[in-house]
Amino acid sequence: GGTQSGNQTEIYLENCHFLNNGDGVGGDTFDGFDVKDCDVLTMIGCTAEGNIDMGINIRGEKVAIFGGHSIGNGSYGYFFQGNTNLAAVASTVKVQGCEARSNGGAGFGAADGAGGATQDVRVSLVGITSALNLYGIQLPSGANHVELTVSDAHIFGNTDHGVIVSSTPVACLIRGGVIRSNGGSGIYTNATKVQISDCQINLNTRYGVEEGASATRTVIAGSTYVESNSIGQFLFNSNGRHMVGRGVLDFDLGATGGDVIASGSTITLPQGGDGFFITGTTTINTITANRRARIVVLHFTGALTVSHGTGNIRLSGGANKTTANRHQLTLMCDGTSWFEVAYSANA
């Protein structure tokens, strides 16, 4: 494999191939291309394929990679860390139009510099494809100083999660991508401050978006579309610090596009959207608790009773509501119960 150690300067590679390196006999180089530390590195149209360990493994201060391919390597397709020789200087990595496919680890990964370096590592992945790897994108433990932005990515068919954030990076923004048909969840986060916007997340084996036990402050916004994930569309933990914006649509419940809900003793509202049509005549005692400060409007199509205090609904004046067609009830959740904000008896 191509290996350099010590601080390297002004590396430029174009249309290079790094193939089938590292048979385990003689030497310790198992990556296709491995740069230990560099200040400036540019790669255009380069391919790493069939290497025993990583395809492309770079620790660099200013890294730019365009139009590359990393295919069938034993570990990560692409892996980035900061330049540990310049620990006080933030490292920047820009990857555009690259493909990682059929790698034994994640297609793309990033972490802090080795040796306990604490500089920020700013990674931008634009227009990438990550398919048929273990994970599509991974921030493993030890990525607490990474700032990751992912734009217009196609992440599909990976064995486990499409995107997995295992540590708490400085920032993580995923926008405008298609994340589908992965063997785990579309996006799994065990971190703080992961923001998702304008994505299509569907057909994943677990959830569209799943929070681990330590996750908090997950934000799902923009015109994000979540549908047909096998277990469910969202799994949020009990920390209660997450937000699903008004423009987010999920279609796991309801007869028509997720906004029509049949009445029952207990009803569950999709995470996406804030207005729902309630059909049927069964008394409603409980509405499954949701995120704190979420406000919803229930529009009734007929006569039924919404009960106060039998379950987790708390109505003004401590009295039940008897609805009719076109009546509307506005509620706010505190994370456990729903409280009446307003009620209108429209003709």
GROMACS .gro file of C-alpha atoms in nm:
model
  347
    1GLY     CA    1   0.000   0.000   0.000
    2GLY     CA    2   0.095   0.364  -0.029
    3THR     CA    3   0.223   0.473   0.314
    4GLN     CA    4   0.384   0.791   0.436
    5SER     CA    5   0.484   0.885   0.791
    6GLY     CA    6   0.598   1.207   0.950
    7ASN     CA    7   0.444   1.539   0.848
    8GLN     CA    8   0.393   1.544   0.471
    9THR     CA    9   0.349   1.858   0.262
   10GLU     CA   10   0.149   1.926  -0.056
   11ILE     CA   11   0.051   1.575  -0.161
   12TYR     CA   12  -0.135   1.562  -0.496
   13LEU     CA   13  -0.264   1.237  -0.647
   14GLU     CA   14  -0.474   1.192  -0.959
   15ASN     CA   15  -0.618   0.872  -1.109
   16CYS     CA   16  -0.414   0.646  -0.881
   17HIS     CA   17  -0.513   0.289  -0.792
   18PHE     CA   18  -0.433   0.115  -0.463
   19LEU     CA   19  -0.527  -0.249  -0.508
   20ASN     CA   20  -0.507  -0.572  -0.305
   21ASN     CA   21  -0.249  -0.460  -0.050
   22GLY     CA   22  -0.176  -0.639   0.276
   23ASP     CA   23  -0.166  -1.016   0.267
   24GLY     CA   24  -0.038  -1.028   0.628
   25VAL     CA   25   0.305  -1.152   0.525
   26GLY     CA   26   0.596  -0.913   0.581
   27GLY     CA   27   0.544  -0.549   0.672
   28ASP     CA   28   0.267  -0.375   0.860
   29THR     CA   29   0.089  -0.190   0.581
   30PHE     CA   30  -0.263  -0.316   0.526
   31ASP     CA   31  -0.443  -0.006   0.397
   32GLY     CA   32  -0.465   0.086   0.033
   33PHE     CA   33  -0.343   0.441   0.098
   34ASP     CA   34  -0.225   0.552   0.442
   35VAL     CA   35  -0.092   0.897   0.528
   36LYS     CA   36   0.001   0.940   0.891
   37ASP     CA   37   0.010   1.322   0.899
   38CYS     CA   38  -0.001   1.585   0.626
   39ASP     CA   39  -0.075   1.954   0.595
   40VAL     CA   40  -0.229   1.959   0.243
   41LEU     CA   41  -0.355   1.659   0.044
   42THR     CA   42  -0.560   1.649  -0.276
   43MET     CA   43  -0.687   1.329  -0.440
   44ILE     CA   44  -0.883   1.325  -0.767
   45GLY     CA   45  -1.032   1.014  -0.925
   46CYS     CA   46  -0.838   0.767  -0.710
   47THR     CA   47  -0.950   0.410  -0.634
   48ALA     CA   48  -0.873   0.181  -0.340
   49GLU     CA   49  -0.997  -0.174  -0.385
   50GLY     CA   50  -0.951  -0.514  -0.223
   51ASN     CA   51  -0.712  -0.403   0.054
   52ILE     CA   52  -0.697  -0.604   0.376
   53ASP     CA   53  -0.760  -0.310   0.609
   54MET     CA   54  -0.887   0.040   0.513
   55GLY     CA   55  -0.911   0.168   0.162
   56ILE     CA   56  -0.812   0.533   0.227
   57ASN     CA   57  -0.677   0.627   0.572
   58ILE     CA   58  -0.572   0.990   0.618
   59ARG     CA   59  -0.465   1.213   0.908
   60GLY     CA   60  -0.446   1.557   0.760
   61GLU     CA   61  -0.493   1.928   0.815
   62LYS     CA   62  -0.634   2.029   0.473
   63VAL     CA   63  -0.772   1.734   0.279
   64ALA     CA   64  -0.979   1.739  -0.040
   65ILE     CA   65  -1.095   1.424  -0.222
   66PHE     CA   66  -1.301   1.429  -0.541
   67GLY     CA   67  -1.457   1.154  -0.749
   68GLY     CA   68  -1.290   0.862  -0.572
   69HIS     CA   69  -1.392   0.499  -0.513
   70SER     CA   70  -1.319   0.270  -0.220
   71ILE     CA   71  -1.450  -0.080  -0.285
   72GLY     CA   72  -1.426  -0.419  -0.116
   73ASN     CA   73  -1.173  -0.330   0.152
   74GLY     CA   74  -1.161  -0.515   0.484
   75SER     CA   75  -1.234  -0.219   0.711
   76TYR     CA   76  -1.340   0.144   0.643
   77GLY     CA   77  -1.366   0.263   0.287
   78TYR     CA   78  -1.254   0.615   0.387
   79PHE     CA   79  -1.135   0.713   0.735
   80PHE     CA   80  -1.026   1.061   0.846
   81GLN     CA   81  -0.852   1.199   1.155
   82GLY     CA   82  -0.681   1.525   1.244
   83ASN     CA   83  -0.314   1.597   1.186
   84THR     CA   84  -0.168   1.510   1.526
   85ASN     CA   85   0.152   1.699   1.451
   86LEU     CA   86  -0.061   2.015   1.450
   87ALA     CA   87  -0.286   1.939   1.743
   88ALA     CA   88  -0.376   2.304   1.807
   89VAL     CA   89  -0.489   2.361   1.447
   90ALA     CA   90  -0.833   2.255   1.325
   91SER     CA   91  -0.823   2.002   1.042
   92THR     CA   92  -1.060   2.025   0.745
   93VAL     CA   93  -1.168   1.740   0.519
   94LYS     CA   94  -1.384   1.788   0.209
   95VAL     CA   95  -1.507   1.481   0.021
   96GLN     CA   96  -1.722   1.526  -0.289
   97GLY     CA   97  -1.872   1.279  -0.534
   98CYS     CA   98  -1.699   0.974  -0.385
   99GLU     CA   99  -1.829   0.618  -0.355
  100ALA     CA  100  -1.768   0.360  -0.082
  101ARG     CA  101  -1.909   0.017  -0.159
  102SER     CA  102  -1.889  -0.335  -0.013
  103ASN     CA  103  -1.636  -0.253   0.259
  104GLY     CA  104  -1.609  -0.460   0.579
  105GLY     CA  105  -1.636  -0.149   0.797
  106ALA     CA  106  -1.819   0.178   0.743
  107GLY     CA  107  -1.806   0.338   0.402
  108PHE     CA  108  -1.699   0.670   0.558
  109GLY     CA  109  -1.571   0.735   0.910
  110ALA     CA  110  -1.405   1.011   1.108
  111ALA     CA  111  -1.247   1.050   1.452
  112ASP     CA  112  -1.021   1.278   1.652
  113GLY     CA  113  -0.649   1.274   1.594
  114ALA     CA  114  -0.458   0.979   1.735
  115GLY     CA  115  -0.262   1.020   2.056
  116GLY     CA  116  -0.530   1.221   2.235
  117ALA     CA  117  -0.523   1.527   2.009
  118THR     CA  118  -0.809   1.765   2.082
  119GLN     CA  119  -0.827   1.979   1.770
  120ASP     CA  120  -1.156   1.999   1.580
  121VAL     CA  121  -1.180   1.782   1.270
  122ARG     CA  122  -1.425   1.940   1.026
  123VAL     CA  123  -1.551   1.683   0.778
  124SER     CA  124  -1.782   1.764   0.487
  125LEU     CA  125  -1.927   1.479   0.279
  126VAL     CA  126  -2.108   1.607  -0.030
  127GLY     CA  127  -2.283   1.397  -0.293
  128ILE     CA  128  -2.134   1.072  -0.168
  129THR     CA  129  -2.266   0.718  -0.219
  130SER     CA  130  -2.221   0.461   0.058
  131ALA     CA  131  -2.368   0.120  -0.015
  132LEU     CA  132  -2.331  -0.244   0.092
  133ASN     CA  133  -2.080  -0.167   0.370
  134LEU     CA  134  -2.115  -0.254   0.740
  135TYR     CA  135  -2.238   0.104   0.806
  136GLY     CA  136  -2.285   0.383   0.559
  137ILE     CA  137  -2.124   0.653   0.778
  138GLN     CA  138  -1.980   0.605   1.127
  139LEU     CA  139  -1.857   0.837   1.400
  140PRO     CA  140  -1.711   0.583   1.643
  141SER     CA  141  -1.612   0.642   2.005
  142GLY     CA  142  -1.335   0.897   2.007
  143ALA     CA  143  -1.502   1.140   1.766
  144ASN     CA  144  -1.586   1.409   2.022
  145HIS     CA  145  -1.402   1.681   1.830
  146VAL     CA  146  -1.551   1.603   1.489
  147GLU     CA  147  -1.780   1.848   1.309
  148LEU     CA  148  -1.962   1.642   1.045
  149THR     CA  149  -2.186   1.769   0.767
  150VAL     CA  150  -2.342   1.530   0.518
  151SER     CA  151  -2.522   1.675   0.215
  152ASP     CA  152  -2.708   1.503  -0.071
  153ALA     CA  153  -2.581   1.157   0.020
  154HIS     CA  154  -2.716   0.823  -0.102
  155ILE     CA  155  -2.681   0.566   0.177
  156PHE     CA  156  -2.840   0.229   0.111
  157GLY     CA  157  -2.810  -0.145   0.147
  158ASN     CA  158  -2.558  -0.139   0.432
  159THR     CA  159  -2.555  -0.440   0.665
  160ASP     CA  160  -2.628  -0.237   0.980
  161HIS     CA  161  -2.726   0.129   1.033
  162GLY     CA  162  -2.711   0.375   0.748
  163VAL     CA  163  -2.556   0.641   0.976
  164ILE     CA  164  -2.432   0.565   1.329
  165VAL     CA  165  -2.313   0.835   1.570
  166SER     CA  166  -2.162   0.658   1.871
  167SER     CA  167  -1.987   0.947   2.046
  168THR     CA  168  -2.085   1.313   2.088
  169PRO     CA  169  -1.931   1.522   1.810
  170VAL     CA  170  -1.905   1.899   1.815
  171ALA     CA  171  -2.177   1.903   1.550
  172CYS     CA  172  -2.353   1.657   1.319
  173LEU     CA  173  -2.579   1.779   1.036
  174ILE     CA  174  -2.737   1.544   0.782
  175ARG     CA  175  -2.939   1.711   0.509
  176GLY     CA  176  -3.089   1.643   0.171
  177GLY     CA  177  -3.008   1.272   0.146
  178VAL     CA  178  -3.169   0.936   0.072
  179ILE     CA  179  -3.114   0.680   0.348
  180ARG     CA  180  -3.293   0.355   0.269
  181SER     CA  181  -3.290  -0.023   0.283
  182ASN     CA  182  -3.021  -0.054   0.550
  183GLY     CA  183  -3.007  -0.356   0.783
  184GLY     CA  184  -3.034  -0.147   1.101
  185SER     CA  185  -3.195   0.195   1.140
  186GLY     CA  186  -3.159   0.467   0.881
  187ILE     CA  187  -2.992   0.691   1.140
  188TYR     CA  188  -2.886   0.572   1.486
  189THR     CA  189  -2.761   0.831   1.733
  190ASN     CA  190  -2.626   0.793   2.083
  191ALA     CA  191  -2.507   1.154   2.078
  192THR     CA  192  -2.608   1.511   2.148
  193LYS     CA  193  -2.706   1.768   1.884
  194VAL     CA  194  -2.766   1.555   1.575
  195GLN     CA  195  -2.972   1.751   1.321
  196ILE     CA  196  -3.151   1.591   1.027
  197SER     CA  197  -3.330   1.787   0.755
  198ASP     CA  198  -3.479   1.740   0.408
  199CYS     CA  199  -3.403   1.367   0.396
  200GLN     CA  200  -3.596   1.066   0.270
  201ILE     CA  201  -3.558   0.780   0.518
  202ASN     CA  202  -3.742   0.462   0.432
  203LEU     CA  203  -3.736   0.082   0.404
  204ASN     CA  204  -3.479   0.034   0.680
  205THR     CA  205  -3.497  -0.288   0.886
  206ARG     CA  206  -3.527  -0.112   1.223
  207TYR     CA  207  -3.639   0.251   1.258
  208GLY     CA  208  -3.608   0.555   1.040
  209VAL     CA  209  -3.438   0.746   1.324
  210GLU     CA  210  -3.340   0.570   1.648
  211GLU     CA  211  -3.199   0.719   1.967
  212GLY     CA  212  -2.969   0.523   2.198
  213ALA     CA  213  -2.980   0.562   2.575
  214SER     CA  214  -2.747   0.865   2.582
  215ALA     CA  215  -2.893   1.058   2.290
  216THR     CA  216  -3.046   1.399   2.345
  217ARG     CA  217  -3.136   1.713   2.147
  218THR     CA  218  -3.204   1.530   1.823
  219VAL     CA  219  -3.366   1.766   1.574
  220ILE     CA  220  -3.557   1.641   1.269
  221ALA     CA  221  -3.667   1.928   1.048
  222GLY     CA  222  -3.737   2.051   0.698
  223SER     CA  223  -3.929   1.841   0.448
  224THR     CA  224  -3.806   1.512   0.591
  225TYR     CA  225  -4.005   1.209   0.477
  226VAL     CA  226  -4.005   0.891   0.687
  227GLU     CA  227  -4.196   0.582   0.577
  228SER     CA  228  -4.207   0.201   0.574
  229ASN     CA  229  -3.926   0.131   0.818
  230SER     CA  230  -3.990  -0.219   0.952
  231ILE     CA  231  -4.019  -0.166   1.331
  232GLY     CA  232  -4.132   0.197   1.326
  233GLN     CA  233  -4.051   0.543   1.202
  234PHE     CA  234  -3.896   0.691   1.520
  235LEU     CA  235  -3.766   0.553   1.849
  236PHE     CA  236  -3.688   0.826   2.101
  237ASN     CA  237  -3.551   0.757   2.449
  238SER     CA  238  -3.689   0.898   2.773
  239ASN     CA  239  -3.453   1.197   2.788
  240GLY     CA  240  -3.726   1.406   2.628
  241ARG     CA  241  -3.486   1.646   2.458
  242HIS     CA  242  -3.566   1.614   2.091
  243MET     CA  243  -3.772   1.798   1.832
  244VAL     CA  244  -3.965   1.694   1.523
  245GLY     CA  245  -4.053   1.993   1.305
  246ARG     CA  246  -4.389   2.072   1.149
  247GLY     CA  247  -4.268   1.990   0.798
  248VAL     CA  248  -4.165   1.634   0.890
  249LEU     CA  249  -4.399   1.364   0.761
  250ASP     CA  250  -4.416   1.006   0.881
  251PHE     CA  251  -4.672   0.759   0.765
  252ASP     CA  252  -4.672   0.475   1.013
  253LEU     CA  253  -5.024   0.545   1.144
  254GLY     CA  254  -5.361   0.654   1.009
  255ALA     CA  255  -5.576   0.572   0.711
  256THR     CA  256  -5.477   0.861   0.485
  257GLY     CA  257  -5.122   0.985   0.485
  258GLY     CA  258  -5.079   0.951   0.861
  259ASP     CA  259  -5.315   1.236   0.957
  260VAL     CA  260  -5.635   1.031   1.002
  261ILE     CA  261  -5.650   0.849   1.336
  262ALA     CA  262  -5.927   0.613   1.448
  263SER     CA  263  -6.054   0.682   1.798
  264GLY     CA  264  -5.981   0.428   2.071
  265SER     CA  265  -5.926   0.408   2.444
  266THR     CA  266  -5.559   0.481   2.369
  267ILE     CA  267  -5.445   0.658   2.053
  268THR     CA  268  -5.094   0.728   1.926
  269LEU     CA  269  -5.012   1.027   1.710
  270PRO     CA  270  -4.734   1.015   1.450
  271GLN     CA  271  -4.426   1.218   1.543
  272GLY     CA  272  -4.455   1.417   1.222
  273GLY     CA  273  -4.728   1.678   1.180
  274ASP     CA  274  -4.933   1.874   1.432
  275GLY     CA  275  -5.290   1.841   1.303
  276PHE     CA  276  -5.493   1.518   1.296
  277PHE     CA  277  -5.844   1.409   1.199
  278ILE     CA  278  -6.006   1.182   1.459
  279THR     CA  279  -6.269   0.941   1.328
  280GLY     CA  280  -6.502   0.698   1.508
  281THR     CA  281  -6.702   0.721   1.830
  282THR     CA  282  -6.491   0.536   2.090
  283THR     CA  283  -6.409   0.725   2.411
  284ILE     CA  284  -6.047   0.846   2.423
  285ASN     CA  285  -5.882   0.807   2.765
  286THR     CA  286  -5.511   0.822   2.679
  287ILE     CA  287  -5.292   0.974   2.410
  288THR     CA  288  -4.946   0.819   2.403
  289ALA     CA  289  -4.702   1.068   2.559
  290ASN     CA  290  -4.479   1.262   2.326
  291ARG     CA  291  -4.200   1.516   2.342
  292ARG     CA  292  -4.230   1.803   2.586
  293ALA     CA  293  -4.397   2.121   2.459
  294ARG     CA  294  -4.543   1.952   2.150
  295ILE     CA  295  -4.876   2.112   2.057
  296VAL     CA  296  -5.133   1.925   1.845
  297VAL     CA  297  -5.479   2.006   1.712
  298LEU     CA  298  -5.735   1.723   1.700
  299HIS     CA  299  -6.018   1.776   1.451
  300PHE     CA  300  -6.315   1.547   1.520
  301THR     CA  301  -6.543   1.410   1.249
  302GLY     CA  302  -6.820   1.293   1.482
  303ALA     CA  303  -6.949   1.250   1.836
  304LEU     CA  304  -6.727   1.090   2.099
  305THR     CA  305  -6.601   1.156   2.454
  306VAL     CA  306  -6.252   1.274   2.545
  307SER     CA  307  -6.219   1.188   2.913
  308HIS     CA  308  -6.044   1.390   3.180
  309GLY     CA  309  -5.824   1.208   3.428
  310THR     CA  310  -5.908   0.849   3.333
  311GLY     CA  311  -5.579   0.830   3.148
  312ASN     CA  312  -5.320   1.100   3.082
  313ILE     CA  313  -5.548   1.373   2.940
  314ARG     CA  314  -5.608   1.681   3.156
  315LEU     CA  315  -5.894   1.902   3.037
  316SER     CA  316  -5.995   2.253   3.138
  317GLY     CA  317  -6.231   2.260   3.436
  318GLY     CA  318  -6.171   1.891   3.507
  319ALA     CA  319  -6.464   1.791   3.282
  320ASN     CA  320  -6.493   1.551   2.989
  321LYS     CA  321  -6.539   1.689   2.639
  322THR     CA  322  -6.822   1.557   2.417
  323THR     CA  323  -6.731   1.629   2.057
  324ALA     CA  324  -6.925   1.667   1.737
  325ASN     CA  325  -6.831   1.701   1.370
  326ARG     CA  326  -6.584   1.991   1.315
  327HIS     CA  327  -6.504   2.039   1.683
  328GLN     CA  328  -6.135   2.093   1.757
  329LEU     CA  329  -5.926   2.028   2.069
  330THR     CA  330  -5.576   2.176   2.107
  331LEU     CA  331  -5.342   1.999   2.351
  332MET     CA  332  -4.986   2.042   2.478
  333CYS     CA  333  -4.772   1.756   2.611
  334ASP     CA  334  -4.538   1.784   2.910
  335GLY     CA  335  -4.369   1.454   2.824
  336THR     CA  336  -4.614   1.250   3.034
  337SER     CA  337  -4.963   1.402   3.008
  338TRP     CA  338  -5.159   1.616   2.759
  339PHE     CA  339  -5.315   1.945   2.877
  340GLU     CA  340  -5.594   2.137   2.709
  341VAL     CA  341  -5.490   2.463   2.544
  342ALA     CA  342  -5.814   2.545   2.360
  343TYR     CA  343  -6.142   2.389   2.249
  344SER     CA  344  -6.364   2.514   1.968
  345ALA     CA  345  -6.714   2.391   1.882
  346ASN     CA  346  -6.728   2.487   1.516
  347ALA     CA  347  -7.059   2.464   1.331
   0.00000   0.00000   0.00000
